[in-house]
């Protein structure tokens, strides 16, 4: 999450910093009003989230963290990774993912290839999300609607709203 001063902290830390309906940024000391819905309603820092996702992926590929199927609770060995979903799959879930119309076109990478091939690792980096309506990268944040949008959305559905570019 990030504060209006654009300094980022995890949700738990922000909850601990909250006094009544305010948070004082520990870095710049500016005071921020917490939204009515609480700290969870502060905007996400998608850049930091993406970096964390890539670090977790790297640790899993290097064997520093256990790799489990992100789709089911079975204790089956993981066989593949989907970069579009940022998820690891066991054999059964991988087969379902490949057959599903909803996930058609996802570039599933076998785990063995991912661990042994640097090109496959680059291919598997966490993908930038894409707009469901226009198929462009969600690289703008609409402050008015509190959501990620694509460039096309900024001139169509979100015309006249406050936008920020997301790196």
Coordinates of N, CA and C in Angstrom, one line a residue:
X1 N 0.8 -1.2 0.0 CA 0.0 0.0 0.0 C 0.9 1.2 0.0
X2 N 0.4 2.3 -0.6 CA 1.1 3.6 -0.5 C 0.3 4.7 0.0
X3 N 1.0 5.6 0.7 CA 0.3 6.8 1.3 C 0.3 7.9 0.3
X4 N -0.5 9.0 0.5 CA -0.6 10.1 -0.4 C 0.8 10.7 -0.7
X5 N 1.7 10.6 0.2 CA 3.1 11.1 0.0 C 3.9 10.2 -0.9
X6 N 3.3 9.1 -1.3 CA 3.9 8.0 -2.2 C 5.0 7.2 -1.6
X7 N 5.0 7.1 -0.2 CA 5.9 6.2 0.4 C 5.1 4.9 0.7
X8 N 5.7 3.8 0.5 CA 5.1 2.5 0.6 C 5.4 1.7 1.8
X9 N 4.4 1.0 2.3 CA 4.5 0.1 3.5 C 3.5 -1.0 3.3
X10 N 3.8 -2.1 4.0 CA 2.8 -3.2 4.0 C 1.6 -2.9 4.8
X11 N 0.5 -3.5 4.5 CA -0.8 -3.2 5.2 C -0.7 -3.4 6.7
X12 N 0.0 -4.5 7.1 CA 0.1 -4.7 8.6 C 0.8 -3.6 9.3
X13 N 1.9 -3.1 8.7 CA 2.7 -2.0 9.3 C 1.9 -0.8 9.4
X14 N 1.1 -0.5 8.3 CA 0.2 0.7 8.3 C -0.8 0.6 9.4
X15 N -1.4 -0.6 9.6 CA -2.4 -0.8 10.6 C -1.8 -0.4 12.0
X16 N -0.5 -0.9 12.2 CA 0.2 -0.6 13.4 C 0.5 0.9 13.6
X17 N 0.7 1.6 12.5 CA 1.0 3.0 12.6 C -0.3 3.9 12.8
X18 N -1.4 3.3 12.5 CA -2.7 4.1 12.5 C -3.0 4.5 13.9
X19 N -3.3 5.8 14.1 CA -3.8 6.4 15.3 C -5.1 7.1 15.0
X20 N -6.2 6.5 15.5 CA -7.6 6.9 15.1 C -7.7 6.8 13.6
X21 N -8.0 7.9 12.9 CA -8.1 7.8 11.4 C -7.0 8.4 10.7
X22 N -5.8 8.4 11.3 CA -4.6 9.1 10.7 C -3.4 8.2 10.8
X23 N -2.5 8.4 9.8 CA -1.2 7.7 9.8 C -0.2 8.8 9.5
X24 N 0.9 8.8 10.3 CA 2.0 9.7 10.1 C 3.1 8.9 9.4
X25 N 3.5 9.3 8.2 CA 4.5 8.6 7.4 C 5.8 8.7 8.2
X26 N 6.4 7.5 8.5 CA 7.7 7.5 9.2 C 8.8 8.1 8.4
X27 N 8.7 8.2 7.1 CA 9.8 8.7 6.3 C 9.8 10.2 6.2
X28 N 8.6 10.8 5.8 CA 8.6 12.3 5.6 C 7.7 13.0 6.6
X29 N 7.1 12.2 7.6 CA 6.3 12.8 8.7 C 5.0 13.5 8.2
X30 N 4.6 13.3 7.0 CA 3.4 13.9 6.5 C 2.2 13.0 7.1
X31 N 1.1 13.7 7.4 CA 0.0 13.0 8.0 C -1.0 12.6 6.8
X32 N -1.5 11.4 6.9 CA -2.4 10.9 5.9 C -3.7 10.5 6.6
X33 N -4.8 10.8 6.0 CA -6.1 10.4 6.5 C -6.4 8.9 6.0
X34 N -6.8 8.1 6.9 CA -7.1 6.7 6.5 C -8.5 6.7 5.9
X35 N -8.7 6.0 4.7 CA -10.1 6.0 4.2 C -11.1 5.3 5.1
X36 N -12.4 5.6 4.9 CA -13.4 5.1 5.8 C -13.4 3.6 5.9
X37 N -13.0 2.9 4.8 CA -12.9 1.4 4.8 C -11.7 0.9 5.5
X38 N -10.8 1.7 6.0 CA -9.6 1.3 6.7 C -8.4 1.3 5.8
X39 N -7.3 0.8 6.4 CA -6.0 0.8 5.7 C -6.1 -0.1 4.4
X40 N -6.9 -1.1 4.4 CA -7.1 -2.0 3.2 C -7.5 -1.2 2.0
X41 N -8.1 -0.1 2.2 CA -8.6 0.7 1.1 C -7.6 1.8 0.5
X42 N -6.4 1.8 1.1 CA -5.4 2.6 0.6 C -4.9 2.0 -0.7
X43 N -4.4 2.8 -1.7 CA -4.0 2.3 -3.0 C -2.8 1.3 -2.9
X44 N -2.9 0.3 -3.8 CA -1.8 -0.7 -3.9 C -0.6 -0.1 -4.6
X45 N 0.6 -0.5 -4.2 CA 1.8 -0.1 -4.9 C 2.1 -1.3 -5.8
X46 N 1.6 -1.3 -7.1 CA 1.8 -2.4 -8.0 C 3.2 -2.7 -8.4
X47 N 4.0 -1.6 -8.4 CA 5.5 -1.8 -8.7 C 6.1 -2.7 -7.6
X48 N 5.9 -2.3 -6.3 CA 6.5 -3.1 -5.2 C 5.9 -4.5 -5.2
X49 N 4.6 -4.6 -5.4 CA 4.0 -6.0 -5.4 C 4.6 -6.8 -6.5
X50 N 4.9 -6.2 -7.7 CA 5.5 -7.0 -8.8 C 6.9 -7.4 -8.4
X51 N 7.7 -6.5 -7.8 CA 9.0 -6.9 -7.3 C 9.0 -8.0 -6.3
X52 N 8.0 -8.0 -5.4 CA 7.9 -9.1 -4.4 C 7.6 -10.4 -5.1
X53 N 6.6 -10.3 -6.0 CA 6.3 -11.5 -6.8 C 7.5 -12.1 -7.5
X54 N 8.3 -11.3 -8.1 CA 9.5 -11.8 -8.8 C 10.5 -12.4 -7.8
X55 N 10.7 -11.8 -6.7 CA 11.6 -12.3 -5.7 C 11.1 -13.7 -5.1
X56 N 9.8 -13.8 -4.9 CA 9.3 -15.1 -4.5 C 9.5 -16.1 -5.5
X57 N 9.2 -15.8 -6.8 CA 9.5 -16.7 -7.9 C 10.9 -17.1 -7.9
X58 N 11.8 -16.2 -7.8 CA 13.3 -16.5 -7.9 C 13.6 -17.5 -6.7
X59 N 13.1 -17.2 -5.5 CA 13.4 -18.1 -4.4 C 12.9 -19.5 -4.6
X60 N 11.7 -19.6 -5.2 CA 11.1 -20.9 -5.4 C 11.9 -21.6 -6.4
X61 N 12.4 -20.9 -7.5 CA 13.1 -21.6 -8.5 C 14.5 -22.0 -8.1
X62 N 15.1 -21.3 -7.1 CA 16.4 -21.6 -6.6 C 16.3 -22.6 -5.4
X63 N 15.1 -23.1 -5.1 CA 15.0 -24.0 -4.0 C 15.0 -23.4 -2.6
X64 N 15.0 -22.1 -2.5 CA 15.0 -21.5 -1.2 C 13.6 -21.6 -0.5
X65 N 12.6 -21.6 -1.3 CA 11.2 -21.8 -0.7 C 10.6 -23.0 -1.4
X66 N 9.7 -23.7 -0.6 CA 9.0 -24.8 -1.1 C 8.0 -24.4 -2.2
X67 N 8.0 -25.2 -3.2 CA 7.0 -24.9 -4.3 C 5.8 -25.9 -4.2
X68 N 4.7 -25.3 -4.0 CA 3.4 -26.1 -3.9 C 2.5 -25.6 -4.9
X69 N 1.5 -26.4 -5.3 CA 0.5 -26.1 -6.2 C -0.3 -24.9 -5.6
X70 N -0.5 -23.8 -6.4 CA -1.2 -22.7 -5.9 C -2.7 -22.8 -6.1
X71 N -3.1 -23.9 -6.8 CA -4.6 -24.1 -7.2 C -5.3 -25.0 -6.2
X72 N -4.6 -26.1 -5.8 CA -5.3 -27.1 -4.9 C -4.5 -27.3 -3.6
X73 N -5.1 -28.1 -2.7 CA -4.5 -28.4 -1.4 C -3.8 -29.8 -1.4
X74 N -3.8 -30.4 -2.5 CA -3.2 -31.8 -2.6 C -1.7 -31.6 -2.4
X75 N -1.1 -32.7 -2.0 CA 0.4 -32.6 -1.8 C 1.1 -33.3 -3.0
X76 N 0.6 -32.9 -4.2 CA 1.2 -33.4 -5.4 C 2.4 -32.6 -5.8
X77 N 3.4 -33.2 -6.5 CA 4.6 -32.4 -7.0 C 4.1 -31.4 -8.0
X78 N 4.8 -30.2 -8.0 CA 4.5 -29.2 -8.9 C 5.2 -29.5 -10.3
X79 N 4.5 -29.3 -11.4 CA 5.1 -29.6 -12.7 C 5.2 -28.4 -13.6
X80 N 4.5 -27.3 -13.3 CA 4.5 -26.2 -14.3 C 4.2 -24.9 -13.6
X81 N 4.5 -23.8 -14.3 CA 4.3 -22.5 -13.9 C 3.6 -21.7 -15.0
X82 N 2.6 -20.9 -14.6 CA 1.9 -20.0 -15.6 C 2.2 -18.5 -15.2
X83 N 3.0 -17.9 -16.1 CA 3.4 -16.5 -15.8 C 2.3 -15.5 -15.8
X84 N 1.3 -15.8 -16.6 CA 0.1 -14.9 -16.7 C -0.7 -14.9 -15.4
X85 N -0.8 -16.0 -14.8 CA -1.5 -16.1 -13.5 C -0.6 -16.0 -12.3
X86 N 0.7 -16.1 -12.5 CA 1.7 -16.1 -11.5 C 1.4 -17.3 -10.5
X87 N 1.2 -18.5 -11.1 CA 0.8 -19.6 -10.2 C 1.6 -20.9 -10.7
X88 N 1.9 -21.7 -9.7 CA 2.5 -23.0 -9.9 C 1.4 -24.1 -9.9
X89 N 1.5 -25.1 -10.7 CA 0.5 -26.1 -10.8 C 1.0 -27.6 -10.7
X90 N 0.2 -28.4 -10.0 CA 0.5 -29.8 -10.0 C 0.0 -30.4 -11.4
X91 N 0.2 -31.7 -11.6 CA -0.2 -32.3 -12.9 C -1.7 -32.1 -13.2
X92 N -2.5 -32.4 -12.2 CA -4.0 -32.3 -12.4 C -4.4 -30.9 -12.7
X93 N -3.9 -29.9 -11.9 CA -4.3 -28.5 -12.1 C -3.7 -28.0 -13.4
X94 N -2.5 -28.4 -13.8 CA -1.9 -28.0 -15.0 C -2.7 -28.4 -16.2
X95 N -3.2 -29.7 -16.2 CA -4.0 -30.2 -17.3 C -5.3 -29.4 -17.4
X96 N -6.0 -29.1 -16.2 CA -7.2 -28.3 -16.3 C -6.9 -26.9 -16.8
X97 N -5.8 -26.3 -16.4 CA -5.5 -24.9 -16.8 C -5.2 -24.9 -18.4
X98 N -4.6 -25.9 -18.9 CA -4.3 -26.0 -20.3 C -5.6 -26.2 -21.1
X99 N -6.6 -26.9 -20.6 CA -7.8 -27.2 -21.3 C -8.9 -26.1 -21.2
X100 N -8.8 -25.3 -20.2 CA -9.8 -24.3 -19.9 C -9.8 -23.2 -21.0
X101 N -11.0 -22.8 -21.5 CA -11.1 -21.8 -22.5 C -10.6 -20.4 -21.9
X102 N -10.9 -20.3 -20.6 CA -10.6 -19.0 -19.9 C -9.1 -18.7 -20.0
X103 N -8.3 -19.8 -19.9 CA -6.8 -19.6 -19.8 C -6.1 -19.9 -21.1
X104 N -6.9 -20.0 -22.2 CA -6.3 -20.3 -23.5 C -5.3 -19.2 -23.9
X105 N -4.1 -19.7 -24.4 CA -3.1 -18.7 -24.8 C -2.1 -18.4 -23.7
X106 N -2.3 -18.9 -22.4 CA -1.3 -18.7 -21.4 C -0.1 -19.5 -21.7
X107 N 1.1 -18.9 -21.5 CA 2.3 -19.6 -21.8 C 2.9 -20.4 -20.7
X108 N 2.3 -21.5 -20.4 CA 2.7 -22.4 -19.3 C 4.1 -22.9 -19.6
X109 N 4.9 -22.9 -18.5 CA 6.3 -23.3 -18.6 C 6.5 -24.5 -17.7
X110 N 7.1 -25.7 -18.2 CA 7.4 -26.8 -17.3 C 8.4 -26.4 -16.3
X111 N 8.2 -26.9 -15.1 CA 9.1 -26.5 -13.9 C 10.5 -26.9 -14.2
X112 N 10.7 -28.1 -14.8 CA 12.1 -28.5 -15.1 C 12.8 -27.6 -16.0
X113 N 12.1 -27.1 -17.1 CA 12.7 -26.1 -18.0 C 12.9 -24.8 -17.3
X114 N 12.0 -24.4 -16.5 CA 12.2 -23.1 -15.7 C 13.4 -23.1 -14.9
X115 N 13.7 -24.3 -14.2 CA 14.8 -24.3 -13.3 C 16.1 -24.4 -14.0
X116 N 16.1 -24.9 -15.2 CA 17.4 -25.2 -15.9 C 17.7 -24.2 -17.1
X117 N 16.8 -23.4 -17.4 CA 16.9 -22.5 -18.6 C 16.7 -21.1 -18.3
X118 N 17.7 -20.2 -18.4 CA 17.6 -18.8 -18.1 C 16.6 -18.1 -19.1
X119 N 16.5 -18.5 -20.3 CA 15.5 -17.9 -21.2 C 14.1 -18.2 -20.7
X120 N 13.8 -19.4 -20.2 CA 12.5 -19.7 -19.7 C 12.2 -18.9 -18.5
X121 N 13.3 -18.6 -17.7 CA 13.1 -17.8 -16.5 C 12.7 -16.4 -16.8
X122 N 13.3 -15.9 -17.9 CA 12.9 -14.5 -18.4 C 11.5 -14.5 -18.9
X123 N 11.1 -15.6 -19.6 CA 9.8 -15.7 -20.1 C 8.7 -15.8 -19.0
X124 N 9.1 -16.4 -17.9 CA 8.2 -16.6 -16.8 C 8.1 -15.4 -15.8
X125 N 8.9 -14.4 -16.0 CA 8.7 -13.2 -15.1 C 7.3 -12.8 -15.0
X126 N 6.9 -12.3 -13.9 CA 5.5 -11.9 -13.7 C 5.1 -10.9 -14.8
X127 N 4.0 -11.2 -15.4 CA 3.5 -10.4 -16.5 C 2.8 -9.2 -16.0
X128 N 2.8 -8.1 -16.8 CA 2.0 -6.9 -16.5 C 0.6 -7.3 -16.8
X129 N -0.4 -7.0 -15.9 CA -1.8 -7.3 -16.3 C -2.3 -6.6 -17.5
X130 N -3.2 -7.2 -18.2 CA -3.8 -6.6 -19.4 C -5.3 -6.3 -19.2
X131 N -5.7 -5.3 -19.8 CA -7.1 -4.8 -19.8 C -8.0 -5.9 -20.5
X132 N -9.0 -6.3 -19.8 CA -10.0 -7.3 -20.3 C -10.8 -6.8 -21.5
X133 N -11.0 -5.4 -21.5 CA -11.8 -4.8 -22.5 C -11.1 -4.5 -23.8
X134 N -9.8 -4.0 -23.6 CA -9.0 -3.5 -24.8 C -7.7 -4.3 -25.1
X135 N -7.4 -5.2 -24.2 CA -6.2 -6.0 -24.4 C -4.9 -5.2 -24.4
X136 N -4.8 -4.1 -23.7 CA -3.6 -3.3 -23.6 C -3.2 -3.4 -22.1
X137 N -1.9 -3.2 -21.9 CA -1.3 -3.2 -20.5 C -2.0 -2.3 -19.6
X138 N -2.3 -2.7 -18.4 CA -2.9 -1.9 -17.3 C -1.8 -1.0 -16.7
X139 N -1.4 0.1 -17.4 CA -0.3 0.8 -16.9 C -0.6 2.2 -16.5
X140 N -1.9 2.5 -16.2 CA -2.4 3.7 -15.6 C -3.2 3.4 -14.4
X141 N -3.2 4.3 -13.4 CA -4.0 4.1 -12.2 C -5.0 5.3 -12.2
X142 N -6.3 4.9 -12.2 CA -7.3 5.9 -12.1 C -7.6 6.2 -10.7
X143 N -7.2 7.4 -10.2 CA -7.4 7.7 -8.8 C -8.9 7.9 -8.5
X144 N -9.6 8.4 -9.4 CA -11.0 8.6 -9.2 C -11.8 7.3 -8.9
X145 N -11.5 6.3 -9.7 CA -12.1 5.0 -9.5 C -11.4 4.0 -8.7
X146 N -10.1 4.4 -8.3 CA -9.2 3.5 -7.5 C -9.0 2.1 -8.2
X147 N -8.6 2.2 -9.5 CA -8.3 0.9 -10.2 C -7.3 1.1 -11.3
X148 N -6.7 0.0 -11.7 CA -5.8 0.1 -12.8 C -6.6 0.1 -14.1
X149 N -6.1 0.9 -15.1 CA -6.7 1.0 -16.4 C -5.7 1.0 -17.5
X150 N -6.1 0.8 -18.7 CA -5.1 0.9 -19.8 C -5.2 2.3 -20.4
X151 N -4.3 2.6 -21.3 CA -4.3 3.9 -22.0 C -5.6 4.2 -22.7
X152 N -6.2 3.2 -23.3 CA -7.4 3.4 -24.0 C -8.6 3.8 -23.0
X153 N -8.5 3.1 -21.9 CA -9.6 3.4 -20.8 C -9.5 4.8 -20.4
X154 N -8.3 5.4 -20.3 CA -8.1 6.8 -19.8 C -8.8 7.8 -20.7
X155 N -8.9 7.5 -22.0 CA -9.6 8.4 -23.0 C -11.1 8.1 -23.2
X156 N -11.4 6.8 -22.9 CA -12.8 6.4 -23.1 C -13.6 6.5 -21.7
X157 N -13.7 5.3 -21.1 CA -14.5 5.2 -19.8 C -14.0 6.1 -18.7
X158 N -12.7 6.4 -18.6 CA -12.2 7.2 -17.5 C -11.7 8.6 -17.9
X159 N -12.3 9.1 -19.0 CA -12.0 10.4 -19.5 C -12.4 11.5 -18.4
X160 N -11.5 12.4 -18.2 CA -11.7 13.5 -17.2 C -11.4 13.1 -15.8
X161 N -11.0 11.8 -15.5 CA -10.7 11.3 -14.2 C -9.2 11.7 -13.9
X162 N -8.8 11.6 -12.7 CA -7.4 11.8 -12.3 C -6.6 10.5 -12.5
X163 N -5.5 10.5 -13.3 CA -4.7 9.4 -13.6 C -3.3 9.5 -13.2
X164 N -2.6 8.4 -12.9 CA -1.2 8.4 -12.7 C -0.6 7.2 -13.6
X165 N 0.6 7.4 -14.1 CA 1.2 6.3 -14.8 C 1.8 5.3 -13.8
X166 N 1.6 4.0 -14.1 CA 2.2 3.0 -13.2 C 3.4 2.4 -13.9
X167 N 4.6 2.3 -13.2 CA 5.8 1.7 -13.9 C 5.8 0.3 -13.7

